Amino acid sequence: ETGVTQSPTHLIKTRGQQVTLRCSSQSGHNTVSWYQQALGQGPQFIFQYYREEENGRGNFPPRFSGLQFPNYSSELNVNALELDDSALYLCASSLTSGAGSTEAFFGQGTRLTVV
Amino acid sequence: GDSVTQMEGPVTLSEEAFLTINCTYTATGYPSLFWYVQYPGEGLQLLLKATKADDKGSNKGFEATYRKETTSFHLEKGSVQVSDSAVYFCALPFYNQGGKLIFGQGTELSVKP
């Protein structure tokens, strides 16, 4: 059973640029959630994807967008990067069914630095 | 709205000391509750969970009991080890959906030999 994998592990971008982060969900999971974790803080929910559609969104602006693919992997895109976007971005996968959702399993994260 | 509040850190203990990290929550209904652990430079790992009131979750010597009367889910361990040094997060799901989580601010634990 493969766990949640994220790429790249580290990334440095310049303010105003765009970035794409990638996540492969755990085997058997069909739902991917993305979180932003600023230094010294708890993770903040960005959005969730289920059946290739956004299934809930936290308090993040539209320049944060995502995709989910038929194999359940996902991308997080951030446009017009700002310095405050510097953070650890975490992907979590879970299984959603008629009975609800299982607990989330997290990847190692992508450390994004905006300069 | 729903929220989670954890005791502030950092917490510094000597090896074999008793650990308590407080967590209280505000939520509609009786959601599942989770503790996650983050080791330095890593992502989050699920440490333990409880799905209903009075349930006790346990793993790796850690325990937490879901107390609906005090809306608490305090994490405890009888004898900590240096390898337990990490940041601990209490969390609850939005609308009882496991993938959408509200986290506390985290409590950093440092265990000295």
PDB file of N, CA, C and O in Angstrom, chain A residues 33 35 37 40-43 45 48 55-56 88 90 94 101-109, chain B residues 34 36 38 41-46 49 89 94 96-106:
ATOM      1  N   SER A  33      -7.460  16.487   0.062  1.00  0.00           N
ATOM      2  CA  SER A  33      -7.614  17.793   0.700  1.00  0.00           C
ATOM      3  C   SER A  33      -6.258  18.471   0.758  1.00  0.00           C
ATOM      4  O   SER A  33      -5.235  17.804   0.941  1.00  0.00           O
ATOM      5  N   TYR A  35      -3.900  21.652   2.522  1.00  0.00           N
ATOM      6  CA  TYR A  35      -3.771  22.519   3.691  1.00  0.00           C
ATOM      7  C   TYR A  35      -2.529  23.392   3.546  1.00  0.00           C
ATOM      8  O   TYR A  35      -1.524  22.972   2.958  1.00  0.00           O
ATOM      9  N   GLN A  37       0.242  25.328   5.964  1.00  0.00           N
ATOM     10  CA  GLN A  37       0.739  25.423   7.328  1.00  0.00           C
ATOM     11  C   GLN A  37       1.849  26.466   7.386  1.00  0.00           C
ATOM     12  O   GLN A  37       2.985  26.213   6.963  1.00  0.00           O
ATOM     13  N   GLY A  40       5.034  27.648  12.609  1.00  0.00           N
ATOM     14  CA  GLY A  40       4.566  27.767  13.982  1.00  0.00           C
ATOM     15  C   GLY A  40       3.059  27.741  14.159  1.00  0.00           C
ATOM     16  O   GLY A  40       2.557  27.993  15.261  1.00  0.00           O
ATOM     17  N   GLN A  41       2.340  27.436  13.096  1.00  0.00           N
ATOM     18  CA  GLN A  41       0.874  27.421  13.145  1.00  0.00           C
ATOM     19  C   GLN A  41       0.334  26.033  12.816  1.00  0.00           C
ATOM     20  O   GLN A  41       1.046  25.182  12.294  1.00  0.00           O
ATOM     21  N   GLY A  42      -0.954  25.835  13.101  1.00  0.00           N
ATOM     22  CA  GLY A  42      -1.613  24.619  12.674  1.00  0.00           C
ATOM     23  C   GLY A  42      -2.008  24.711  11.213  1.00  0.00           C
ATOM     24  O   GLY A  42      -2.127  25.809  10.659  1.00  0.00           O
ATOM     25  N   PRO A  43      -2.190  23.581  10.557  1.00  0.00           N
ATOM     26  CA  PRO A  43      -2.613  23.605   9.148  1.00  0.00           C
ATOM     27  C   PRO A  43      -3.979  24.265   8.987  1.00  0.00           C
ATOM     28  O   PRO A  43      -4.864  24.081   9.824  1.00  0.00           O
ATOM     29  N   PHE A  45      -7.205  24.581   6.302  1.00  0.00           N
ATOM     30  CA  PHE A  45      -7.857  23.905   5.184  1.00  0.00           C
ATOM     31  C   PHE A  45      -8.001  24.868   4.006  1.00  0.00           C
ATOM     32  O   PHE A  45      -8.563  25.961   4.157  1.00  0.00           O
ATOM     33  N   GLN A  48     -10.959  20.852  -0.827  1.00  0.00           N
ATOM     34  CA  GLN A  48     -10.988  19.399  -0.974  1.00  0.00           C
ATOM     35  C   GLN A  48     -11.527  19.053  -2.363  1.00  0.00           C
ATOM     36  O   GLN A  48     -12.400  19.757  -2.879  1.00  0.00           O
ATOM     37  N   ASN A  55     -14.959  20.179  -3.454  1.00  0.00           N
ATOM     38  CA  ASN A  55     -15.965  19.732  -2.495  1.00  0.00           C
ATOM     39  C   ASN A  55     -15.729  20.436  -1.159  1.00  0.00           C
ATOM     40  O   ASN A  55     -15.473  19.820  -0.150  1.00  0.00           O
ATOM     41  N   GLY A  56     -15.804  21.745  -1.175  1.00  0.00           N
ATOM     42  CA  GLY A  56     -15.588  22.508   0.037  1.00  0.00           C
ATOM     43  C   GLY A  56     -14.311  23.312  -0.063  1.00  0.00           C
ATOM     44  O   GLY A  56     -13.305  22.858  -0.623  1.00  0.00           O
ATOM     45  N   LEU A  88       4.385  25.538   4.439  1.00  0.00           N
ATOM     46  CA  LEU A  88       4.391  24.119   4.103  1.00  0.00           C
ATOM     47  C   LEU A  88       2.994  23.775   3.589  1.00  0.00           C
ATOM     48  O   LEU A  88       2.002  24.051   4.270  1.00  0.00           O
ATOM     49  N   LEU A  90       0.413  20.928   2.625  1.00  0.00           N
ATOM     50  CA  LEU A  90       0.169  19.527   2.934  1.00  0.00           C
ATOM     51  C   LEU A  90      -1.019  19.008   2.147  1.00  0.00           C
ATOM     52  O   LEU A  90      -2.048  19.673   2.031  1.00  0.00           O
ATOM     53  N   SER A  94      -8.223  10.687   1.719  1.00  0.00           N
ATOM     54  CA  SER A  94      -9.199   9.943   2.515  1.00  0.00           C
ATOM     55  C   SER A  94     -10.144   9.225   1.568  1.00  0.00           C
ATOM     56  O   SER A  94     -10.100   9.437   0.355  1.00  0.00           O
ATOM     57  N   SER A 101     -16.750   9.946   5.467  1.00  0.00           N
ATOM     58  CA  SER A 101     -15.337   9.953   5.090  1.00  0.00           C
ATOM     59  C   SER A 101     -14.495   9.321   6.184  1.00  0.00           C
ATOM     60  O   SER A 101     -14.779   9.491   7.371  1.00  0.00           O
ATOM     61  N   THR A 102     -13.454   8.640   5.757  1.00  0.00           N
ATOM     62  CA  THR A 102     -12.487   8.106   6.718  1.00  0.00           C
ATOM     63  C   THR A 102     -11.553   9.216   7.166  1.00  0.00           C
ATOM     64  O   THR A 102     -11.563  10.316   6.613  1.00  0.00           O
ATOM     65  N   GLU A 103     -10.706   8.883   8.140  1.00  0.00           N
ATOM     66  CA  GLU A 103      -9.725   9.871   8.581  1.00  0.00           C
ATOM     67  C   GLU A 103      -8.717  10.138   7.489  1.00  0.00           C
ATOM     68  O   GLU A 103      -8.529   9.335   6.580  1.00  0.00           O
ATOM     69  N   ALA A 104      -8.076  11.299   7.574  1.00  0.00           N
ATOM     70  CA  ALA A 104      -7.148  11.753   6.545  1.00  0.00           C
ATOM     71  C   ALA A 104      -5.728  11.281   6.847  1.00  0.00           C
ATOM     72  O   ALA A 104      -5.294  11.254   7.995  1.00  0.00           O
ATOM     73  N   PHE A 105      -5.021  10.919   5.781  1.00  0.00           N
ATOM     74  CA  PHE A 105      -3.606  10.559   5.867  1.00  0.00           C
ATOM     75  C   PHE A 105      -2.815  11.580   5.056  1.00  0.00           C
ATOM     76  O   PHE A 105      -3.158  11.872   3.917  1.00  0.00           O
ATOM     77  N   PHE A 106      -1.747  12.098   5.654  1.00  0.00           N
ATOM     78  CA  PHE A 106      -1.032  13.220   5.086  1.00  0.00           C
ATOM     79  C   PHE A 106       0.258  12.809   4.395  1.00  0.00           C
ATOM     80  O   PHE A 106       0.917  11.839   4.799  1.00  0.00           O
ATOM     81  N   GLY A 107       0.629  13.599   3.386  1.00  0.00           N
ATOM     82  CA  GLY A 107       1.934  13.488   2.783  1.00  0.00           C
ATOM     83  C   GLY A 107       2.961  14.275   3.584  1.00  0.00           C
ATOM     84  O   GLY A 107       2.646  14.880   4.611  1.00  0.00           O
ATOM     85  N   GLN A 108       4.203  14.270   3.076  1.00  0.00           N
ATOM     86  CA  GLN A 108       5.301  14.923   3.783  1.00  0.00           C
ATOM     87  C   GLN A 108       5.297  16.435   3.585  1.00  0.00           C
ATOM     88  O   GLN A 108       5.987  17.154   4.303  1.00  0.00           O
ATOM     89  N   GLY A 109       4.551  16.892   2.588  1.00  0.00           N
ATOM     90  CA  GLY A 109       4.451  18.321   2.381  1.00  0.00           C
ATOM     91  C   GLY A 109       5.426  18.871   1.357  1.00  0.00           C
ATOM     92  O   GLY A 109       6.456  18.249   1.051  1.00  0.00           O
TER      93      GLY A 109
ATOM     94  N   PHE B  34      -9.410  13.915  16.806  1.00  0.00           N
ATOM     95  CA  PHE B  34      -8.131  13.332  16.409  1.00  0.00           C
ATOM     96  C   PHE B  34      -6.971  14.041  17.100  1.00  0.00           C
ATOM     97  O   PHE B  34      -7.041  15.225  17.414  1.00  0.00           O
ATOM     98  N   TYR B  36      -2.967  14.464  15.910  1.00  0.00           N
ATOM     99  CA  TYR B  36      -1.935  14.240  14.909  1.00  0.00           C
ATOM    100  C   TYR B  36      -0.592  14.657  15.501  1.00  0.00           C
ATOM    101  O   TYR B  36      -0.525  15.551  16.358  1.00  0.00           O
ATOM    102  N   GLN B  38       3.519  15.745  14.412  1.00  0.00           N
ATOM    103  CA  GLN B  38       4.413  16.187  13.326  1.00  0.00           C
ATOM    104  C   GLN B  38       5.838  16.183  13.856  1.00  0.00           C
ATOM    105  O   GLN B  38       6.209  17.019  14.684  1.00  0.00           O
ATOM    106  N   GLY B  41      10.532  18.384  10.355  1.00  0.00           N
ATOM    107  CA  GLY B  41      10.750  18.255   8.924  1.00  0.00           C
ATOM    108  C   GLY B  41       9.825  17.298   8.213  1.00  0.00           C
ATOM    109  O   GLY B  41      10.064  16.971   7.046  1.00  0.00           O
ATOM    110  N   GLU B  42       8.779  16.844   8.893  1.00  0.00           N
ATOM    111  CA  GLU B  42       7.888  15.862   8.276  1.00  0.00           C
ATOM    112  C   GLU B  42       6.451  16.368   8.195  1.00  0.00           C
ATOM    113  O   GLU B  42       6.110  17.420   8.721  1.00  0.00           O
ATOM    114  N   GLY B  43       5.603  15.587   7.515  1.00  0.00           N
ATOM    115  CA  GLY B  43       4.176  15.874   7.477  1.00  0.00           C
ATOM    116  C   GLY B  43       3.501  15.400   8.755  1.00  0.00           C
ATOM    117  O   GLY B  43       4.159  15.092   9.740  1.00  0.00           O
ATOM    118  N   LEU B  44       2.185  15.344   8.712  1.00  0.00           N
ATOM    119  CA  LEU B  44       1.405  14.939   9.889  1.00  0.00           C
ATOM    120  C   LEU B  44       1.127  13.438   9.877  1.00  0.00           C
ATOM    121  O   LEU B  44       0.843  12.866   8.823  1.00  0.00           O
ATOM    122  N   GLN B  45       1.161  12.853  11.053  1.00  0.00           N
ATOM    123  CA  GLN B  45       0.778  11.448  11.196  1.00  0.00           C
ATOM    124  C   GLN B  45      -0.382  11.362  12.183  1.00  0.00           C
ATOM    125  O   GLN B  45      -0.350  12.025  13.224  1.00  0.00           O
ATOM    126  N   LEU B  46      -1.364  10.560  11.844  1.00  0.00           N
ATOM    127  CA  LEU B  46      -2.467  10.337  12.778  1.00  0.00           C
ATOM    128  C   LEU B  46      -1.946   9.552  13.976  1.00  0.00           C
ATOM    129  O   LEU B  46      -1.396   8.459  13.822  1.00  0.00           O
ATOM    130  N   LYS B  49      -7.436   8.482  17.631  1.00  0.00           N
ATOM    131  CA  LYS B  49      -8.729   9.100  17.364  1.00  0.00           C
ATOM    132  C   LYS B  49      -9.777   8.522  18.307  1.00  0.00           C
ATOM    133  O   LYS B  49      -9.586   7.466  18.908  1.00  0.00           O
ATOM    134  N   PHE B  89      -0.945  18.096  17.373  1.00  0.00           N
ATOM    135  CA  PHE B  89      -2.114  18.867  16.943  1.00  0.00           C
ATOM    136  C   PHE B  89      -3.388  18.109  17.272  1.00  0.00           C
ATOM    137  O   PHE B  89      -3.545  16.941  16.903  1.00  0.00           O
ATOM    138  N   PHE B  94     -14.731  19.127   9.870  1.00  0.00           N
ATOM    139  CA  PHE B  94     -15.895  19.909   9.481  1.00  0.00           C
ATOM    140  C   PHE B  94     -17.057  18.951   9.252  1.00  0.00           C
ATOM    141  O   PHE B  94     -16.917  17.987   8.511  1.00  0.00           O
ATOM    142  N   ASN B  96     -18.247  16.506  10.438  1.00  0.00           N
ATOM    143  CA  ASN B  96     -17.917  15.088  10.554  1.00  0.00           C
ATOM    144  C   ASN B  96     -17.437  14.474   9.234  1.00  0.00           C
ATOM    145  O   ASN B  96     -17.678  13.299   8.974  1.00  0.00           O
ATOM    146  N   GLN B  97     -16.755  15.258   8.419  1.00  0.00           N
ATOM    147  CA  GLN B  97     -16.155  14.747   7.194  1.00  0.00           C
ATOM    148  C   GLN B  97     -14.658  14.638   7.426  1.00  0.00           C
ATOM    149  O   GLN B  97     -13.968  15.633   7.603  1.00  0.00           O
ATOM    150  N   GLY B  98     -14.183  13.409   7.415  1.00  0.00           N
ATOM    151  CA  GLY B  98     -12.822  13.160   7.877  1.00  0.00           C
ATOM    152  C   GLY B  98     -11.735  13.919   7.164  1.00  0.00           C
ATOM    153  O   GLY B  98     -10.699  14.214   7.733  1.00  0.00           O
ATOM    154  N   GLY B  99     -11.917  14.244   5.892  1.00  0.00           N
ATOM    155  CA  GLY B  99     -10.842  14.879   5.143  1.00  0.00           C
ATOM    156  C   GLY B  99     -10.717  16.364   5.382  1.00  0.00           C
ATOM    157  O   GLY B  99      -9.694  16.964   5.063  1.00  0.00           O
ATOM    158  N   LYS B 100     -11.756  17.001   5.916  1.00  0.00           N
ATOM    159  CA  LYS B 100     -11.736  18.448   6.121  1.00  0.00           C
ATOM    160  C   LYS B 100     -11.588  18.680   7.618  1.00  0.00           C
ATOM    161  O   LYS B 100     -12.521  18.434   8.384  1.00  0.00           O
ATOM    162  N   LEU B 101     -10.435  19.120   8.014  1.00  0.00           N
ATOM    163  CA  LEU B 101     -10.119  19.198   9.428  1.00  0.00           C
ATOM    164  C   LEU B 101      -9.870  20.616   9.894  1.00  0.00           C
ATOM    165  O   LEU B 101      -9.290  21.432   9.176  1.00  0.00           O
ATOM    166  N   ILE B 102     -10.289  20.876  11.133  1.00  0.00           N
ATOM    167  CA  ILE B 102      -9.938  22.104  11.835  1.00  0.00           C
ATOM    168  C   ILE B 102      -8.890  21.721  12.859  1.00  0.00           C
ATOM    169  O   ILE B 102      -9.125  20.822  13.689  1.00  0.00           O
ATOM    170  N   PHE B 103      -7.730  22.389  12.819  1.00  0.00           N
ATOM    171  CA  PHE B 103      -6.632  22.064  13.713  1.00  0.00           C
ATOM    172  C   PHE B 103      -6.479  23.124  14.795  1.00  0.00           C
ATOM    173  O   PHE B 103      -6.754  24.308  14.584  1.00  0.00           O
ATOM    174  N   GLY B 104      -6.010  22.676  15.951  1.00  0.00           N
ATOM    175  CA  GLY B 104      -5.515  23.608  16.942  1.00  0.00           C
ATOM    176  C   GLY B 104      -4.180  24.174  16.494  1.00  0.00           C
ATOM    177  O   GLY B 104      -3.633  23.774  15.450  1.00  0.00           O
ATOM    178  N   GLN B 105      -3.639  25.075  17.291  1.00  0.00           N
ATOM    179  CA  GLN B 105      -2.412  25.762  16.874  1.00  0.00           C
ATOM    180  C   GLN B 105      -1.167  24.923  17.065  1.00  0.00           C
ATOM    181  O   GLN B 105      -0.082  25.300  16.630  1.00  0.00           O
ATOM    182  N   GLY B 106      -1.304  23.770  17.708  1.00  0.00           N
ATOM    183  CA  GLY B 106      -0.165  22.887  17.903  1.00  0.00           C
ATOM    184  C   GLY B 106       0.548  23.152  19.222  1.00  0.00           C
ATOM    185  O   GLY B 106       0.608  24.291  19.698  1.00  0.00           O
TER     186      GLY B 106
END
